[in-house]
PDB file of C-alpha atoms and ligand atoms in Angstrom:
ATOM      1  CA  MET A  34      -1.373 175.551  33.342  1.00 96.00           C
ATOM      2  CA  ARG A  35      -0.853 176.168  37.044  1.00 97.00           C
ATOM      3  CA  ILE A  36      -2.521 173.981  39.926  1.00 98.00           C
ATOM      4  CA  GLY A  37      -3.017 175.156  43.632  1.00 98.00           C
ATOM      5  CA  ILE A  38      -4.186 173.476  46.822  1.00 98.00           C
ATOM      6  CA  GLY A  39      -6.047 175.157  49.799  1.00 98.00           C
ATOM      7  CA  TYR A  40      -6.870 174.088  53.286  1.00 98.00           C
ATOM      8  CA  ASP A  41      -8.611 175.924  56.194  1.00 98.00           C
ATOM      9  CA  VAL A  42     -10.268 175.159  59.393  1.00 98.00           C
ATOM     10  CA  HIS A  43     -12.683 177.003  61.843  1.00 98.00           C
ATOM     11  CA  ALA A  44     -13.933 175.992  65.100  1.00 98.00           C
ATOM     12  CA  PHE A  45     -17.819 176.273  66.026  1.00 98.00           C
ATOM     13  CA  ALA A  46     -18.888 178.531  68.621  1.00 97.00           C
ATOM     14  CA  GLU A  47     -22.141 179.498  70.018  1.00 95.00           C
ATOM     15  CA  GLY A  48     -23.767 182.785  69.040  1.00 94.00           C
ATOM     16  CA  ARG A  49     -22.126 182.976  65.601  1.00 95.00           C
ATOM     17  CA  PRO A  50     -23.834 182.403  62.094  1.00 96.00           C
ATOM     18  CA  LEU A  51     -22.845 179.510  60.095  1.00 98.00           C
ATOM     19  CA  ILE A  52     -21.591 180.642  56.682  1.00 98.00           C
ATOM     20  CA  LEU A  53     -20.361 178.289  54.006  1.00 98.00           C
ATOM     21  CA  GLY A  54     -19.842 179.174  50.496  1.00 98.00           C
ATOM     22  CA  GLY A  55     -21.750 182.510  51.266  1.00 98.00           C
ATOM     23  CA  VAL A  56     -24.888 180.670  52.371  1.00 98.00           C
ATOM     24  CA  ARG A  57     -26.115 181.114  55.867  1.00 98.00           C
ATOM     25  CA  ILE A  58     -27.129 177.644  56.996  1.00 97.00           C
ATOM     26  CA  PRO A  59     -29.334 177.472  60.160  1.00 96.00           C
ATOM     27  CA  TYR A  60     -27.707 175.541  62.835  1.00 97.00           C
ATOM     28  CA  GLU A  61     -27.249 175.995  66.554  1.00 96.00           C
ATOM     29  CA  SER A  62     -23.571 177.333  66.303  1.00 97.00           C
ATOM     30  CA  GLY A  63     -21.406 178.907  63.806  1.00 98.00           C
ATOM     31  CA  LEU A  64     -17.628 179.264  62.944  1.00 98.00           C
ATOM     32  CA  ILE A  65     -15.210 181.559  64.793  1.00 97.00           C
ATOM     33  CA  GLY A  66     -12.976 183.915  62.836  1.00 95.00           C
ATOM     34  CA  HIS A  67     -11.932 187.362  62.251  1.00 93.00           C
ATOM     35  CA  SER A  68     -13.995 187.443  59.025  1.00 94.00           C
ATOM     36  CA  ASP A  69     -17.300 185.624  58.813  1.00 95.00           C
ATOM     37  CA  ALA A  70     -15.106 182.433  58.646  1.00 97.00           C
ATOM     38  CA  ASP A  71     -16.202 181.069  55.571  1.00 98.00           C
ATOM     39  CA  VAL A  72     -14.032 178.217  55.796  1.00 98.00           C
ATOM     40  CA  LEU A  73     -14.919 176.932  52.179  1.00 98.00           C
ATOM     41  CA  ALA A  74     -14.344 180.203  50.547  1.00 98.00           C
ATOM     42  CA  HIS A  75     -11.117 180.477  52.489  1.00 98.00           C
ATOM     43  CA  ALA A  76      -9.705 177.136  51.071  1.00 98.00           C
ATOM     44  CA  ILE A  77     -10.721 178.087  47.586  1.00 98.00           C
ATOM     45  CA  ALA A  78      -9.055 181.481  47.811  1.00 98.00           C
ATOM     46  CA  ASP A  79      -5.859 179.919  49.142  1.00 98.00           C
ATOM     47  CA  ALA A  80      -6.011 177.248  46.324  1.00 98.00           C
ATOM     48  CA  LEU A  81      -6.129 180.180  43.712  1.00 98.00           C
ATOM     49  CA  LEU A  82      -3.357 182.159  45.353  1.00 98.00           C
ATOM     50  CA  GLY A  83      -1.316 178.931  45.739  1.00 98.00           C
ATOM     51  CA  ALA A  84      -1.847 178.302  41.720  1.00 98.00           C
ATOM     52  CA  ALA A  85      -1.012 182.012  40.989  1.00 98.00           C
ATOM     53  CA  ARG A  86       2.024 181.960  43.303  1.00 97.00           C
ATOM     54  CA  LEU A  87       0.599 184.957  45.008  1.00 97.00           C
ATOM     55  CA  GLY A  88       1.268 183.853  48.551  1.00 97.00           C
ATOM     56  CA  ASP A  89      -1.803 183.128  50.812  1.00 97.00           C
ATOM     57  CA  ILE A  90      -5.077 184.523  52.262  1.00 96.00           C
ATOM     58  CA  GLY A  91      -3.357 185.451  55.540  1.00 94.00           C
ATOM     59  CA  GLU A  92      -0.861 187.673  53.778  1.00 95.00           C
ATOM     60  CA  HIS A  93      -3.503 189.515  51.527  1.00 95.00           C
ATOM     61  CA  PHE A  94      -6.221 189.771  54.504  1.00 93.00           C
ATOM     62  CA  PRO A  95      -4.531 189.720  57.673  1.00 91.00           C
ATOM     63  CA  ASP A  96      -6.696 189.024  60.871  1.00 88.00           C
ATOM     64  CA  THR A  97      -5.037 191.939  62.568  1.00 90.00           C
ATOM     65  CA  ASP A  98      -6.392 194.189  60.135  1.00 91.00           C
ATOM     66  CA  LYS A  99      -9.688 195.914  61.348  1.00 90.00           C
ATOM     67  CA  ARG A 100     -10.916 196.270  57.710  1.00 89.00           C
ATOM     68  CA  TYR A 101     -11.359 192.718  57.454  1.00 90.00           C
ATOM     69  CA  ALA A 102     -13.404 192.147  60.946  1.00 90.00           C
ATOM     70  CA  GLY A 103     -16.509 190.322  60.087  1.00 89.00           C
ATOM     71  CA  ALA A 104     -15.554 190.567  56.281  1.00 92.00           C
ATOM     72  CA  ASP A 105     -17.902 188.797  53.695  1.00 95.00           C
ATOM     73  CA  SER A 106     -15.381 186.049  52.609  1.00 97.00           C
ATOM     74  CA  LEU A 107     -17.267 186.105  49.324  1.00 98.00           C
ATOM     75  CA  GLU A 108     -15.765 189.557  48.657  1.00 97.00           C
ATOM     76  CA  LEU A 109     -12.456 188.353  49.723  1.00 97.00           C
ATOM     77  CA  LEU A 110     -12.624 185.670  47.104  1.00 98.00           C
ATOM     78  CA  SER A 111     -13.787 188.068  44.466  1.00 98.00           C
ATOM     79  CA  HIS A 112     -10.722 190.185  45.320  1.00 97.00           C
ATOM     80  CA  VAL A 113      -8.442 187.340  44.883  1.00 98.00           C
ATOM     81  CA  ALA A 114     -10.168 186.513  41.436  1.00 98.00           C
ATOM     82  CA  GLU A 115      -9.309 190.097  40.396  1.00 98.00           C
ATOM     83  CA  LEU A 116      -5.705 189.837  41.510  1.00 98.00           C
ATOM     84  CA  LEU A 117      -5.361 186.753  39.335  1.00 98.00           C
ATOM     85  CA  GLN A 118      -6.919 188.403  36.376  1.00 97.00           C
ATOM     86  CA  GLU A 119      -4.356 191.365  36.732  1.00 97.00           C
ATOM     87  CA  SER A 120      -1.662 188.685  36.789  1.00 97.00           C
ATOM     88  CA  GLY A 121      -2.715 187.243  33.436  1.00 98.00           C
ATOM     89  CA  LEU A 122      -4.208 184.143  34.914  1.00 98.00           C
ATOM     90  CA  ARG A 123      -7.800 182.654  34.205  1.00 98.00           C
ATOM     91  CA  ILE A 124      -9.495 180.181  36.664  1.00 98.00           C
ATOM     92  CA  VAL A 125     -10.393 176.913  34.624  1.00 98.00           C
ATOM     93  CA  ASP A 126     -11.634 174.699  37.379  1.00 98.00           C
ATOM     94  CA  VAL A 127     -12.185 174.715  41.059  1.00 98.00           C
ATOM     95  CA  ASP A 128     -12.966 171.660  43.116  1.00 98.00           C
ATOM     96  CA  ALA A 129     -13.614 171.480  47.082  1.00 98.00           C
ATOM     97  CA  VAL A 130     -14.703 169.163  49.909  1.00 98.00           C
ATOM     98  CA  LEU A 131     -15.959 170.216  52.967  1.00 98.00           C
ATOM     99  CA  ILE A 132     -15.412 167.961  56.037  1.00 98.00           C
ATOM    100  CA  LEU A 133     -17.899 168.264  58.833  1.00 98.00           C
ATOM    101  CA  GLU A 134     -20.252 165.917  61.103  1.00 97.00           C
ATOM    102  CA  ARG A 135     -23.133 168.302  61.285  1.00 96.00           C
ATOM    103  CA  PRO A 136     -25.396 170.151  60.054  1.00 97.00           C
ATOM    104  CA  LYS A 137     -26.023 168.249  56.640  1.00 96.00           C
ATOM    105  CA  VAL A 138     -24.982 170.830  53.882  1.00 97.00           C
ATOM    106  CA  SER A 139     -26.016 168.893  50.730  1.00 96.00           C
ATOM    107  CA  PRO A 140     -29.582 170.927  50.373  1.00 97.00           C
ATOM    108  CA  HIS A 141     -27.368 174.108  50.152  1.00 98.00           C
ATOM    109  CA  ARG A 142     -24.564 172.652  47.648  1.00 98.00           C
ATOM    110  CA  ASP A 143     -25.880 174.357  44.412  1.00 98.00           C
ATOM    111  CA  GLU A 144     -26.381 177.564  46.181  1.00 98.00           C
ATOM    112  CA  MET A 145     -22.807 177.544  47.594  1.00 98.00           C
ATOM    113  CA  ARG A 146     -21.505 176.561  44.022  1.00 98.00           C
ATOM    114  CA  ARG A 147     -23.474 179.487  42.503  1.00 98.00           C
ATOM    115  CA  ASN A 148     -22.251 182.186  44.891  1.00 98.00           C
ATOM    116  CA  LEU A 149     -18.526 180.872  44.759  1.00 98.00           C
ATOM    117  CA  ALA A 150     -18.692 180.749  40.843  1.00 98.00           C
ATOM    118  CA  SER A 151     -20.194 184.377  40.720  1.00 98.00           C
ATOM    119  CA  SER A 152     -17.768 185.644  43.145  1.00 98.00           C
ATOM    120  CA  MET A 153     -14.688 184.234  41.122  1.00 98.00           C
ATOM    121  CA  ARG A 154     -16.835 185.269  37.631  1.00 98.00           C
ATOM    122  CA  ILE A 155     -16.583 181.727  36.283  1.00 98.00           C
ATOM    123  CA  PRO A 156     -19.445 179.360  35.199  1.00 98.00           C
ATOM    124  CA  ILE A 157     -20.973 177.094  38.158  1.00 98.00           C
ATOM    125  CA  GLU A 158     -20.096 174.195  36.038  1.00 98.00           C
ATOM    126  CA  CYS A 159     -16.447 175.083  36.908  1.00 98.00           C
ATOM    127  CA  VAL A 160     -16.952 174.748  40.764  1.00 98.00           C
ATOM    128  CA  GLY A 161     -17.159 171.260  42.152  1.00 98.00           C
ATOM    129  CA  LEU A 162     -18.258 170.737  45.785  1.00 98.00           C
ATOM    130  CA  LYS A 163     -18.660 167.700  48.023  1.00 98.00           C
ATOM    131  CA  ALA A 164     -19.252 167.349  51.635  1.00 98.00           C
ATOM    132  CA  THR A 165     -18.147 164.333  53.831  1.00 98.00           C
ATOM    133  CA  THR A 166     -18.186 163.450  57.549  1.00 97.00           C
ATOM    134  CA  SER A 167     -14.972 162.169  59.044  1.00 97.00           C
ATOM    135  CA  GLU A 168     -16.880 159.077  60.459  1.00 97.00           C
ATOM    136  CA  GLY A 169     -16.846 160.690  64.026  1.00 96.00           C
ATOM    137  CA  LEU A 170     -13.073 161.081  64.147  1.00 97.00           C
ATOM    138  CA  GLY A 171     -11.046 163.945  65.115  1.00 98.00           C
ATOM    139  CA  TYR A 172     -12.266 167.600  65.595  1.00 97.00           C
ATOM    140  CA  GLU A 173     -14.701 167.310  62.744  1.00 97.00           C
ATOM    141  CA  GLY A 174     -16.050 164.209  63.874  1.00 97.00           C
ATOM    142  CA  ARG A 175     -16.546 165.493  67.326  1.00 97.00           C
ATOM    143  CA  GLY A 176     -18.325 168.595  66.017  1.00 96.00           C
ATOM    144  CA  GLU A 177     -15.657 170.982  67.262  1.00 98.00           C
ATOM    145  CA  GLY A 178     -15.057 172.686  63.838  1.00 98.00           C
ATOM    146  CA  VAL A 179     -15.061 172.244  60.169  1.00 98.00           C
ATOM    147  CA  SER A 180     -12.321 171.971  57.643  1.00 98.00           C
ATOM    148  CA  ALA A 181     -12.509 172.376  53.960  1.00 98.00           C
ATOM    149  CA  GLN A 182      -9.883 171.601  51.105  1.00 98.00           C
ATOM    150  CA  ALA A 183      -9.777 172.985  47.536  1.00 98.00           C
ATOM    151  CA  VAL A 184      -7.777 172.420  44.366  1.00 98.00           C
ATOM    152  CA  ALA A 185      -7.730 175.048  41.590  1.00 98.00           C
ATOM    153  CA  LEU A 186      -6.353 174.981  37.945  1.00 98.00           C
ATOM    154  CA  LEU A 187      -5.510 178.062  36.253  1.00 98.00           C
ATOM    155  CA  SER A 188      -4.230 179.029  32.761  1.00 98.00           C
ATOM    156  CA  GLU A 189      -2.218 181.818  31.503  1.00 96.00           C
ATOM    157  CA  VAL A 190      -4.439 184.158  29.463  1.00 93.00           C
TER     158      VAL A 190
HETATM  159 MG1   MG B 358     -10.001 180.812  57.450  1.00 60.72          MG
END
């Protein structure tokens, strides 16, 4: 068995769509990033890469590379899942938490889990997802950005 941890942060900006776990969530602003800035998919991808000892998302999908401008992060996650498979590793379980003050994301939780699971080609039961506020503290609490943390468990095939 191998374990990995992932963490990511993106800042809010007006005029951007808010995409979390591949779901476009109606809100007054969205997250800034070179790709679609899906902070949740990025944290999970880093947890998987960490567990596989395959570096990190910045190495695989550099933000200086035009190919990844506006990229669908679920596709990046899917690519990471393929790399793991090529390395003889199977994704056993993933759990993640989103930290944000607003908007409320719980109505979208299962759709996010479904998207993430299908891009990793694992059952939805193997993807845990929670959301929390930071009680008004820090950048998440001030509504300046969103952070995400994830853990992944892999096994050798
Ligand atoms: Mg990111």
